mmCIF file of C-alpha atoms in Angstrom:
data_model
loop_
_atom_site.group_PDB
_atom_site.id
_atom_site.type_symbol
_atom_site.label_atom_id
_atom_site.label_comp_id
_atom_site.label_asym_id
_atom_site.label_seq_id
_atom_site.Cartn_x
_atom_site.Cartn_y
_atom_site.Cartn_z
ATOM 1 C CA MET E 1 -30.316 -65.278 124.790
ATOM 2 C CA SER E 2 -27.569 -64.435 122.379
ATOM 3 C CA ARG E 3 -27.562 -61.037 120.648
ATOM 4 C CA PHE E 4 -26.493 -62.752 117.384
ATOM 5 C CA ALA E 5 -27.844 -65.485 115.148
ATOM 6 C CA PRO E 6 -26.087 -68.847 115.409
ATOM 7 C CA TRP E 7 -24.443 -68.318 111.983
ATOM 8 C CA ALA E 8 -22.982 -64.923 112.915
ATOM 9 C CA SER E 9 -19.352 -64.211 113.749
ATOM 10 C CA TYR E 10 -18.776 -64.191 117.441
ATOM 11 C CA PRO E 11 -15.721 -62.157 118.682
ATOM 12 C CA GLU E 12 -15.080 -64.565 121.531
ATOM 13 C CA HIS E 13 -14.634 -67.320 118.920
ATOM 14 C CA SER E 14 -12.149 -65.337 116.800
ATOM 15 C CA ARG E 15 -9.166 -67.188 115.396
ATOM 16 C CA GLY E 16 -7.036 -64.438 116.861
ATOM 17 C CA ARG E 17 -4.359 -62.156 115.417
ATOM 18 C CA ARG E 18 -1.060 -62.795 113.730
ATOM 19 C CA HIS E 19 0.886 -61.184 116.558
ATOM 20 C CA ASP E 20 0.255 -62.046 120.134
ATOM 21 C CA GLU E 21 -1.138 -59.148 122.235
ATOM 22 C CA ALA E 22 -1.224 -60.928 125.547
ATOM 23 C CA SER E 23 1.066 -58.198 126.988
ATOM 24 C CA GLY E 24 -1.937 -56.012 127.568
ATOM 25 C CA LEU E 25 -1.931 -53.833 124.383
ATOM 26 C CA ALA E 26 -5.707 -54.105 124.087
ATOM 27 C CA ARG E 27 -7.238 -51.159 125.846
ATOM 28 C CA GLY E 28 -10.819 -50.489 126.958
ATOM 29 C CA PRO E 29 -13.952 -52.567 127.213
ATOM 30 C CA ARG E 30 -13.962 -53.609 123.505
ATOM 31 C CA ASP E 31 -14.097 -56.976 121.851
ATOM 32 C CA ALA E 32 -11.822 -58.050 119.000
ATOM 33 C CA PHE E 33 -14.001 -56.730 116.179
ATOM 34 C CA GLN E 34 -14.711 -53.439 117.879
ATOM 35 C CA ARG E 35 -10.895 -52.945 118.254
ATOM 36 C CA ASP E 36 -10.465 -53.752 114.581
ATOM 37 C CA ARG E 37 -12.964 -51.181 113.556
ATOM 38 C CA ASP E 38 -11.366 -48.567 115.786
ATOM 39 C CA ARG E 39 -7.851 -49.332 114.498
ATOM 40 C CA ILE E 40 -9.090 -48.811 110.923
ATOM 41 C CA ILE E 41 -10.794 -45.508 111.780
ATOM 42 C CA HIS E 42 -7.608 -44.232 113.432
ATOM 43 C CA SER E 43 -5.303 -45.248 110.646
ATOM 44 C CA ILE E 44 -3.527 -42.875 108.332
ATOM 45 C CA SER E 45 -4.809 -44.819 105.293
ATOM 46 C CA PHE E 46 -8.386 -44.361 106.370
ATOM 47 C CA ARG E 47 -7.937 -40.559 106.808
ATOM 48 C CA ARG E 48 -6.463 -40.311 103.331
ATOM 49 C CA LEU E 49 -9.649 -41.582 101.781
ATOM 50 C CA ARG E 50 -11.171 -38.132 102.235
ATOM 51 C CA HIS E 51 -9.035 -36.930 99.240
ATOM 52 C CA LYS E 52 -9.286 -40.011 97.005
ATOM 53 C CA THR E 53 -11.533 -40.367 93.983
ATOM 54 C CA GLN E 54 -14.936 -42.068 94.250
ATOM 55 C CA VAL E 55 -16.411 -40.960 90.895
ATOM 56 C CA PHE E 56 -14.889 -37.643 90.087
ATOM 57 C CA MET E 57 -11.135 -36.927 90.109
ATOM 58 C CA ALA E 58 -9.979 -34.537 92.815
ATOM 59 C CA PRO E 59 -13.438 -33.021 93.046
ATOM 60 C CA ASP E 60 -13.583 -29.329 93.919
ATOM 61 C CA GLY E 61 -17.289 -29.460 94.857
ATOM 62 C CA ASP E 62 -17.845 -30.022 98.566
ATOM 63 C CA HIS E 63 -21.064 -31.964 97.835
ATOM 64 C CA PHE E 64 -19.472 -34.803 95.772
ATOM 65 C CA ARG E 65 -18.571 -38.095 97.373
ATOM 66 C CA VAL E 66 -15.020 -39.234 97.925
ATOM 67 C CA ARG E 67 -13.743 -42.645 99.068
ATOM 68 C CA LEU E 68 -14.161 -41.689 102.720
ATOM 69 C CA THR E 69 -17.811 -40.568 102.516
ATOM 70 C CA HIS E 70 -18.595 -43.542 100.300
ATOM 71 C CA SER E 71 -17.020 -45.941 102.957
ATOM 72 C CA LEU E 72 -19.111 -44.331 105.657
ATOM 73 C CA GLU E 73 -22.287 -44.780 103.607
ATOM 74 C CA VAL E 74 -21.396 -48.383 102.952
ATOM 75 C CA ALA E 75 -20.941 -48.884 106.666
ATOM 76 C CA GLN E 76 -24.337 -47.394 107.433
ATOM 77 C CA ILE E 77 -25.990 -49.752 104.909
ATOM 78 C CA GLY E 78 -24.012 -52.679 106.024
ATOM 79 C CA ARG E 79 -24.800 -52.195 109.724
ATOM 80 C CA THR E 80 -28.500 -51.890 108.962
ATOM 81 C CA ILE E 81 -28.481 -55.189 107.067
ATOM 82 C CA ALA E 82 -26.307 -56.925 109.664
ATOM 83 C CA ARG E 83 -28.633 -55.845 112.530
ATOM 84 C CA THR E 84 -31.706 -57.050 110.648
ATOM 85 C CA LEU E 85 -30.157 -60.434 109.988
ATOM 86 C CA GLY E 86 -28.731 -60.873 113.507
ATOM 87 C CA LEU E 87 -25.140 -60.674 112.340
ATOM 88 C CA ASN E 88 -22.203 -58.963 114.026
ATOM 89 C CA GLU E 89 -22.500 -55.223 113.269
ATOM 90 C CA ASP E 90 -19.026 -54.369 114.441
ATOM 91 C CA LEU E 91 -17.314 -56.842 112.128
ATOM 92 C CA THR E 92 -19.579 -55.714 109.261
ATOM 93 C CA GLU E 93 -18.728 -52.071 110.008
ATOM 94 C CA ALA E 94 -14.972 -52.750 110.112
ATOM 95 C CA LEU E 95 -15.102 -54.518 106.753
ATOM 96 C CA CYS E 96 -17.227 -51.732 105.137
ATOM 97 C CA LEU E 97 -14.868 -48.995 106.422
ATOM 98 C CA ALA E 98 -11.707 -50.723 105.271
ATOM 99 C CA HIS E 99 -12.835 -52.181 101.946
ATOM 100 C CA ASP E 100 -11.450 -49.320 99.806
ATOM 101 C CA ILE E 101 -8.255 -48.585 101.784
ATOM 102 C CA GLY E 102 -6.107 -50.181 99.038
ATOM 103 C CA HIS E 103 -7.363 -47.806 96.226
ATOM 104 C CA PRO E 104 -4.579 -45.634 94.769
ATOM 105 C CA PRO E 105 -5.245 -41.997 93.808
ATOM 106 C CA PHE E 106 -7.770 -41.416 91.020
ATOM 107 C CA GLY E 107 -9.622 -44.661 91.563
ATOM 108 C CA HIS E 108 -9.606 -47.242 88.800
ATOM 109 C CA ALA E 109 -7.539 -45.003 86.497
ATOM 110 C CA GLY E 110 -4.795 -44.967 89.062
ATOM 111 C CA GLU E 111 -5.060 -48.654 89.631
ATOM 112 C CA ASP E 112 -4.811 -49.411 85.902
ATOM 113 C CA ALA E 113 -1.637 -47.281 85.653
ATOM 114 C CA LEU E 114 0.024 -49.062 88.610
ATOM 115 C CA LYS E 115 -0.994 -52.446 87.205
ATOM 116 C CA ALA E 116 0.687 -51.546 83.887
ATOM 117 C CA ALA E 117 3.775 -50.203 85.653
ATOM 118 C CA LEU E 118 4.171 -53.402 87.661
ATOM 119 C CA THR E 119 3.574 -55.785 84.728
ATOM 120 C CA GLU E 120 6.933 -57.489 85.243
ATOM 121 C CA GLN E 121 6.684 -57.340 89.043
ATOM 122 C CA GLY E 122 3.336 -59.104 89.443
ATOM 123 C CA GLY E 123 0.915 -56.292 88.770
ATOM 124 C CA PHE E 124 -1.251 -54.411 91.164
ATOM 125 C CA ASP E 125 -4.883 -54.761 92.453
ATOM 126 C CA HIS E 126 -6.545 -52.600 95.039
ATOM 127 C CA ASN E 127 -8.052 -55.563 97.026
ATOM 128 C CA GLY E 128 -4.667 -57.164 97.463
ATOM 129 C CA HIS E 129 -3.157 -53.747 98.330
ATOM 130 C CA THR E 130 -5.814 -53.280 101.081
ATOM 131 C CA LEU E 131 -4.462 -56.355 102.796
ATOM 132 C CA ARG E 132 -0.829 -55.235 102.162
ATOM 133 C CA THR E 133 -1.629 -51.828 103.651
ATOM 134 C CA LEU E 134 -3.274 -53.190 106.750
ATOM 135 C CA THR E 135 -0.720 -55.957 107.370
ATOM 136 C CA GLU E 136 2.613 -54.294 106.314
ATOM 137 C CA ILE E 137 2.479 -50.599 105.392
ATOM 138 C CA GLU E 138 0.579 -49.097 108.364
ATOM 139 C CA ARG E 139 3.047 -48.964 111.328
ATOM 140 C CA PRO E 140 1.464 -47.428 114.426
ATOM 141 C CA TYR E 141 2.743 -50.150 116.784
ATOM 142 C CA PRO E 142 6.280 -50.493 118.118
ATOM 143 C CA ARG E 143 6.516 -54.321 117.938
ATOM 144 C CA TRP E 144 5.108 -55.236 114.535
ATOM 145 C CA ASP E 145 4.166 -53.893 111.138
ATOM 146 C CA GLY E 146 0.455 -53.532 110.231
ATOM 147 C CA LEU E 147 -2.658 -53.000 112.353
ATOM 148 C CA ASN E 148 -2.622 -56.660 113.561
ATOM 149 C CA LEU E 149 -6.307 -57.039 112.783
ATOM 150 C CA SER E 150 -8.234 -60.194 113.646
ATOM 151 C CA TRP E 151 -8.297 -63.185 111.278
ATOM 152 C CA GLU E 152 -11.963 -62.617 110.609
ATOM 153 C CA THR E 153 -11.447 -59.028 109.420
ATOM 154 C CA LEU E 154 -8.566 -59.919 107.164
ATOM 155 C CA GLU E 155 -10.419 -62.886 105.786
ATOM 156 C CA GLY E 156 -13.466 -60.811 105.066
ATOM 157 C CA LEU E 157 -11.446 -58.213 103.198
ATOM 158 C CA ALA E 158 -9.677 -60.833 101.184
ATOM 159 C CA LYS E 159 -12.739 -62.891 100.294
ATOM 160 C CA HIS E 160 -15.813 -60.509 100.499
ATOM 161 C CA ASN E 161 -16.429 -61.183 96.774
ATOM 162 C CA GLY E 162 -16.060 -64.920 97.214
ATOM 163 C CA PRO E 163 -13.271 -67.488 97.184
ATOM 164 C CA VAL E 164 -9.983 -66.360 95.674
ATOM 165 C CA ARG E 165 -8.705 -69.000 93.257
ATOM 166 C CA HIS E 166 -5.885 -66.986 91.760
ATOM 167 C CA PRO E 167 -4.644 -64.445 94.249
ATOM 168 C CA GLY E 168 -2.156 -61.768 93.250
ATOM 169 C CA TRP E 169 1.216 -61.419 94.815
ATOM 170 C CA ALA E 170 0.142 -59.011 97.571
ATOM 171 C CA LEU E 171 -2.693 -61.232 98.742
ATOM 172 C CA ARG E 172 -0.485 -64.286 98.498
ATOM 173 C CA GLU E 173 2.043 -62.668 100.777
ATOM 174 C CA ALA E 174 -0.647 -61.662 103.299
ATOM 175 C CA ASP E 175 -2.039 -65.183 103.189
ATOM 176 C CA ALA E 176 1.429 -66.656 103.667
ATOM 177 C CA GLY E 177 1.902 -64.625 106.820
ATOM 178 C CA PHE E 178 -1.468 -65.451 108.261
ATOM 179 C CA PRO E 179 -3.410 -68.152 106.272
ATOM 180 C CA LEU E 180 -6.885 -66.969 105.327
ATOM 181 C CA ASP E 181 -8.459 -70.066 103.773
ATOM 182 C CA LEU E 182 -8.735 -68.319 100.403
ATOM 183 C CA ASP E 183 -10.587 -71.161 98.710
ATOM 184 C CA SER E 184 -13.708 -70.904 100.831
ATOM 185 C CA HIS E 185 -16.470 -68.308 101.171
ATOM 186 C CA ALA E 186 -16.156 -65.643 103.874
ATOM 187 C CA SER E 187 -18.442 -64.940 106.776
ATOM 188 C CA LEU E 188 -21.923 -63.549 106.290
ATOM 189 C CA GLU E 189 -20.692 -60.199 107.576
ATOM 190 C CA ALA E 190 -18.155 -60.053 104.725
ATOM 191 C CA GLN E 191 -20.811 -61.035 102.220
ATOM 192 C CA VAL E 192 -23.084 -58.211 103.597
ATOM 193 C CA ALA E 193 -20.179 -55.713 103.249
ATOM 194 C CA ALA E 194 -19.722 -56.619 99.538
ATOM 195 C CA LEU E 195 -23.410 -56.099 98.735
ATOM 196 C CA ALA E 196 -23.653 -52.925 100.876
ATOM 197 C CA ASP E 197 -20.827 -51.538 98.699
ATOM 198 C CA ASP E 198 -22.838 -52.294 95.528
ATOM 199 C CA ILE E 199 -26.057 -50.729 96.961
ATOM 200 C CA ALA E 200 -24.159 -47.619 98.089
ATOM 201 C CA TYR E 201 -22.404 -46.816 94.838
ATOM 202 C CA ASP E 202 -25.253 -47.916 92.564
ATOM 203 C CA ASN E 203 -27.460 -45.232 94.164
ATOM 204 C CA HIS E 204 -25.086 -42.573 95.409
ATOM 205 C CA ASP E 205 -23.270 -42.369 92.080
ATOM 206 C CA ILE E 206 -26.627 -41.524 90.533
ATOM 207 C CA ASP E 207 -26.924 -38.609 93.004
ATOM 208 C CA ASP E 208 -23.441 -37.334 92.126
ATOM 209 C CA GLY E 209 -24.009 -37.817 88.376
ATOM 210 C CA LEU E 210 -27.198 -35.809 88.486
ATOM 211 C CA ARG E 211 -25.501 -33.081 90.672
ATOM 212 C CA ALA E 212 -22.599 -32.882 88.146
ATOM 213 C CA GLY E 213 -24.935 -32.658 85.192
ATOM 214 C CA LEU E 214 -23.526 -35.749 83.558
ATOM 215 C CA LEU E 215 -26.781 -37.669 84.020
ATOM 216 C CA THR E 216 -30.383 -36.496 83.514
ATOM 217 C CA LEU E 217 -33.600 -37.870 84.948
ATOM 218 C CA ASP E 218 -34.858 -38.536 81.397
ATOM 219 C CA GLN E 219 -31.841 -40.798 80.845
ATOM 220 C CA LEU E 220 -32.277 -42.617 84.137
ATOM 221 C CA LEU E 221 -35.928 -43.405 83.489
ATOM 222 C CA ALA E 222 -34.851 -45.793 80.767
ATOM 223 C CA VAL E 223 -33.689 -48.104 83.626
ATOM 224 C CA PRO E 224 -36.677 -50.214 84.768
ATOM 225 C CA LEU E 225 -35.644 -50.165 88.485
ATOM 226 C CA VAL E 226 -35.288 -46.414 88.480
ATOM 227 C CA ALA E 227 -38.454 -45.775 86.483
ATOM 228 C CA ARG E 228 -40.518 -47.873 88.905
ATOM 229 C CA GLY E 229 -39.079 -46.000 91.913
ATOM 230 C CA TRP E 230 -39.660 -42.676 90.215
ATOM 231 C CA ASP E 231 -43.299 -43.517 89.522
ATOM 232 C CA ALA E 232 -43.761 -44.372 93.222
ATOM 233 C CA ALA E 233 -42.071 -41.204 94.376
ATOM 234 C CA ARG E 234 -44.181 -39.038 92.035
ATOM 235 C CA ALA E 235 -47.364 -40.716 93.194
ATOM 236 C CA GLN E 236 -46.506 -40.047 96.834
ATOM 237 C CA PHE E 237 -45.300 -36.432 96.280
ATOM 238 C CA PRO E 238 -47.076 -35.169 93.087
ATOM 239 C CA ASP E 239 -46.453 -31.509 93.904
ATOM 240 C CA VAL E 240 -42.736 -31.691 94.569
ATOM 241 C CA ALA E 241 -40.288 -30.423 91.980
ATOM 242 C CA PRO E 242 -38.374 -33.150 90.128
ATOM 243 C CA LYS E 243 -34.972 -31.917 91.293
ATOM 244 C CA ARG E 244 -35.913 -32.218 94.940
ATOM 245 C CA LEU E 245 -37.654 -35.546 94.412
ATOM 246 C CA ALA E 246 -34.536 -37.122 93.045
ATOM 247 C CA SER E 247 -33.238 -37.563 96.644
ATOM 248 C CA GLU E 248 -36.390 -39.379 97.592
ATOM 249 C CA LEU E 249 -36.004 -41.612 94.536
ATOM 250 C CA ILE E 250 -32.457 -42.607 95.719
ATOM 251 C CA ARG E 251 -33.418 -43.187 99.332
ATOM 252 C CA SER E 252 -36.429 -45.344 98.383
ATOM 253 C CA GLN E 253 -34.313 -47.296 95.841
ATOM 254 C CA ILE E 254 -31.753 -48.094 98.546
ATOM 255 C CA GLY E 255 -34.617 -49.343 100.754
ATOM 256 C CA VAL E 256 -36.009 -51.528 97.991
ATOM 257 C CA MET E 257 -32.635 -53.127 97.379
ATOM 258 C CA VAL E 258 -31.917 -53.643 101.053
ATOM 259 C CA ASN E 259 -35.354 -55.245 101.640
ATOM 260 C CA ASP E 260 -34.883 -57.581 98.688
ATOM 261 C CA LEU E 261 -31.393 -58.603 99.900
ATOM 262 C CA VAL E 262 -32.622 -59.268 103.398
ATOM 263 C CA ALA E 263 -35.577 -61.420 102.224
ATOM 264 C CA GLU E 264 -33.458 -63.334 99.765
ATOM 265 C CA THR E 265 -30.673 -63.946 102.298
ATOM 266 C CA ARG E 266 -33.160 -65.225 104.922
ATOM 267 C CA THR E 267 -34.460 -67.688 102.330
ATOM 268 C CA ARG E 268 -30.987 -68.893 101.399
ATOM 269 C CA ILE E 269 -29.932 -69.365 105.006
ATOM 270 C CA ALA E 270 -33.058 -71.329 105.773
ATOM 271 C CA GLU E 271 -32.619 -73.540 102.702
ATOM 272 C CA SER E 272 -28.914 -74.134 103.335
ATOM 273 C CA GLY E 273 -29.386 -75.418 106.854
ATOM 274 C CA VAL E 274 -26.316 -73.706 108.182
ATOM 275 C CA GLY E 275 -25.862 -73.849 111.905
ATOM 276 C CA ASP E 276 -22.785 -71.711 112.510
ATOM 277 C CA VAL E 277 -20.162 -69.635 110.720
ATOM 278 C CA ALA E 278 -18.173 -72.765 109.873
ATOM 279 C CA ASP E 279 -21.178 -73.990 107.925
ATOM 280 C CA VAL E 280 -21.334 -70.592 106.111
ATOM 281 C CA ARG E 281 -17.740 -70.958 104.931
ATOM 282 C CA ALA E 282 -18.458 -74.553 103.791
ATOM 283 C CA ALA E 283 -21.757 -73.787 102.083
ATOM 284 C CA GLY E 284 -20.174 -73.686 98.625
ATOM 285 C CA ARG E 285 -22.068 -70.592 97.549
ATOM 286 C CA ALA E 286 -22.818 -67.025 98.718
ATOM 287 C CA LEU E 287 -25.691 -66.902 101.148
ATOM 288 C CA VAL E 288 -26.079 -63.151 100.986
ATOM 289 C CA GLY E 289 -27.576 -61.887 97.755
ATOM 290 C CA PHE E 290 -30.318 -60.323 95.745
ATOM 291 C CA SER E 291 -33.310 -62.220 94.336
ATOM 292 C CA ASP E 292 -32.908 -63.266 90.614
ATOM 293 C CA ALA E 293 -35.181 -60.468 89.602
ATOM 294 C CA MET E 294 -33.338 -57.791 91.573
ATOM 295 C CA ARG E 295 -29.945 -59.112 90.468
ATOM 296 C CA ILE E 296 -30.961 -58.611 86.802
ATOM 297 C CA GLU E 297 -32.252 -55.112 87.498
ATOM 298 C CA GLU E 298 -29.170 -54.157 89.501
ATOM 299 C CA ARG E 299 -26.937 -55.441 86.665
ATOM 300 C CA ASP E 300 -28.928 -53.366 84.179
ATOM 301 C CA LEU E 301 -28.469 -50.353 86.394
ATOM 302 C CA LYS E 302 -24.696 -50.941 86.454
ATOM 303 C CA ARG E 303 -24.592 -51.272 82.684
ATOM 304 C CA PHE E 304 -26.372 -47.917 82.331
ATOM 305 C CA MET E 305 -23.999 -46.268 84.794
ATOM 306 C CA TYR E 306 -20.955 -47.475 82.919
ATOM 307 C CA ALA E 307 -22.332 -46.285 79.603
ATOM 308 C CA ASN E 308 -23.566 -42.897 80.739
ATOM 309 C CA LEU E 309 -21.483 -41.881 83.741
ATOM 310 C CA TYR E 310 -18.259 -43.846 84.254
ATOM 311 C CA HIS E 311 -17.501 -43.721 80.527
ATOM 312 C CA HIS E 312 -18.857 -40.199 79.903
ATOM 313 C CA PRO E 313 -16.371 -38.336 77.617
ATOM 314 C CA ARG E 314 -15.531 -35.902 80.431
ATOM 315 C CA GLN E 315 -14.799 -38.823 82.783
ATOM 316 C CA LEU E 316 -12.651 -40.564 80.220
ATOM 317 C CA ALA E 317 -10.587 -37.469 79.582
ATOM 318 C CA ALA E 318 -10.018 -37.126 83.379
ATOM 319 C CA ALA E 319 -9.080 -40.769 83.602
ATOM 320 C CA ASP E 320 -6.558 -40.360 80.784
ATOM 321 C CA ALA E 321 -4.982 -37.476 82.605
ATOM 322 C CA ALA E 322 -4.920 -39.434 85.895
ATOM 323 C CA HIS E 323 -3.329 -42.455 84.217
ATOM 324 C CA GLY E 324 -0.617 -40.161 82.882
ATOM 325 C CA ILE E 325 0.096 -38.664 86.317
ATOM 326 C CA VAL E 326 0.505 -42.098 88.031
ATOM 327 C CA LYS E 327 2.521 -43.454 85.119
ATOM 328 C CA GLY E 328 4.758 -40.415 85.178
ATOM 329 C CA LEU E 329 5.264 -40.576 88.901
ATOM 330 C CA PHE E 330 6.263 -44.219 88.836
ATOM 331 C CA ALA E 331 8.728 -43.633 85.969
ATOM 332 C CA ALA E 332 10.267 -40.634 87.699
ATOM 333 C CA TYR E 333 10.722 -42.305 91.091
ATOM 334 C CA ARG E 334 12.027 -45.474 89.335
ATOM 335 C CA ALA E 335 14.609 -43.490 87.499
ATOM 336 C CA ASP E 336 15.629 -41.352 90.436
ATOM 337 C CA PRO E 337 14.676 -42.786 93.870
ATOM 338 C CA ALA E 338 16.392 -39.764 95.438
ATOM 339 C CA GLN E 339 13.203 -37.914 94.852
ATOM 340 C CA LEU E 340 11.273 -40.140 97.247
ATOM 341 C CA PRO E 341 10.739 -38.820 100.774
ATOM 342 C CA GLN E 342 13.504 -39.799 103.167
ATOM 343 C CA GLU E 343 11.512 -42.442 105.078
ATOM 344 C CA TRP E 344 10.598 -44.165 101.836
ATOM 345 C CA ARG E 345 14.161 -43.897 100.451
ATOM 346 C CA GLU E 346 15.539 -45.525 103.636
ATOM 347 C CA ARG E 347 13.414 -48.639 103.062
ATOM 348 C CA LEU E 348 13.914 -48.926 99.361
ATOM 349 C CA ARG E 349 15.322 -52.260 98.363
ATOM 350 C CA VAL E 350 17.855 -52.723 95.590
ATOM 351 C CA GLU E 351 16.552 -55.977 94.151
ATOM 352 C CA GLU E 352 13.448 -56.500 92.045
ATOM 353 C CA PRO E 353 10.488 -56.950 92.356
ATOM 354 C CA ALA E 354 10.703 -55.409 95.911
ATOM 355 C CA ARG E 355 12.146 -52.159 94.559
ATOM 356 C CA SER E 356 9.294 -51.416 92.101
ATOM 357 C CA ARG E 357 6.685 -52.598 94.519
ATOM 358 C CA HIS E 358 7.982 -50.297 97.202
ATOM 359 C CA ILE E 359 7.670 -47.323 94.807
ATOM 360 C CA ALA E 360 4.151 -48.409 93.933
ATOM 361 C CA ASP E 361 3.293 -48.595 97.626
ATOM 362 C CA PHE E 362 4.293 -44.973 98.015
ATOM 363 C CA ILE E 363 2.262 -43.829 95.012
ATOM 364 C CA ALA E 364 -0.799 -45.956 95.997
ATOM 365 C CA GLY E 365 -0.928 -44.221 99.340
ATOM 366 C CA MET E 366 -1.170 -40.781 97.735
ATOM 367 C CA THR E 367 -4.330 -38.731 97.770
ATOM 368 C CA ASP E 368 -5.490 -37.229 94.425
ATOM 369 C CA ARG E 369 -4.224 -33.730 95.183
ATOM 370 C CA TYR E 370 -0.949 -34.935 96.608
ATOM 371 C CA ALA E 371 -0.311 -36.959 93.439
ATOM 372 C CA VAL E 372 -0.859 -33.919 91.319
ATOM 373 C CA ARG E 373 1.520 -31.915 93.509
ATOM 374 C CA CYS E 374 4.222 -34.552 93.425
ATOM 375 C CA TYR E 375 3.863 -34.860 89.612
ATOM 376 C CA ARG E 376 4.392 -31.145 89.251
ATOM 377 C CA GLU E 377 7.465 -31.337 91.554
ATOM 378 C CA VAL E 378 9.263 -34.335 90.041
ATOM 379 C CA VAL E 379 7.955 -34.472 86.433
ATOM 380 C CA GLY E 380 6.587 -31.046 85.386
ATOM 381 C CA ASP E 381 3.449 -29.053 85.041
ATOM 382 C CA ILE E 382 0.304 -30.570 83.614
ATOM 383 C CA ASP E 383 -2.885 -29.099 82.214
ATOM 384 C CA LEU E 384 -5.792 -30.925 83.782
ATOM 385 C CA PRO E 385 -8.993 -31.380 81.750
ATOM 386 C CA GLU E 386 -12.453 -30.210 82.736
ATOM 387 C CA GLY E 387 -13.902 -32.409 85.415
ATOM 388 C CA PHE E 388 -10.639 -33.006 87.227
#
């Protein structure tokens, strides 16, 4: 009996890798997706996530999440869902761990700054840069650039949010080197990774917002999903202090969302009649998802979080400062490439758009604190606002 459902991704049926590894590079008793996961974990880009913004810019507090801890939490949720649905846990974990590798310093503020800086060179988006990082920028192997991940992992990273009708330049280049069928849906493992990401940040950002004092329980209880979970937690633990009970609220809310997703996904799979992963890609719609009721409640929660946390005045001030740092770095390196580190200077192209994209690659790989340090070295000192 197979350990996977018929519609799961089987490593022995992988479409392979861009570069042939028949010479014996693969080491140890691991299948293709297990090796992908391990290559991601051992990459420099993955390690840098420990000092990249999740919600708060360059957080001083040891208890706040960063991109690395967020990615680990996404992987935990994703593996649980994959196991329950009979999907490939290793592929799901690889996708969850790698999904944010393309984020520049300072999260979306840094991304917006690079997008503006590269307006005439095709722009910037973190999803495309994830593929660029994993196929070109990471260079641990002697015979090719990139991590040489399997087709299924690259496909899942490219299309975890659905078919890509209008890919940016970075994703187009990755697709040209190893075609990823961008106009179809991805595997169920990739679809699970996308929703595990939503579940993780929907709930864990609440935890960080409460911890930072930017959110209050009274505010949160205006959200129906949260209010219902809070009432259940209070009924179960009537004598527990509200501050301590907040963690129970978040844990139980994750469980509610996961259970809803699993039930809805099983219904969609049964109704679709898919028999294998090829049918999943040809289904014409996402098969992993929330019920209509949960989708509406989850959307309302996101709307609340944008209004009250992500767009909090303190957060906006920090984002403005971050935008200025990335913008200033790009302008400084563009005007005087001699300020780039030697290994980056040596690979700098003269012609555009390669020249500006190369500079953006260097900046996008920075951690928050390294970006601040480089700004002070090549531009000048900067007064950072509260919350940075």
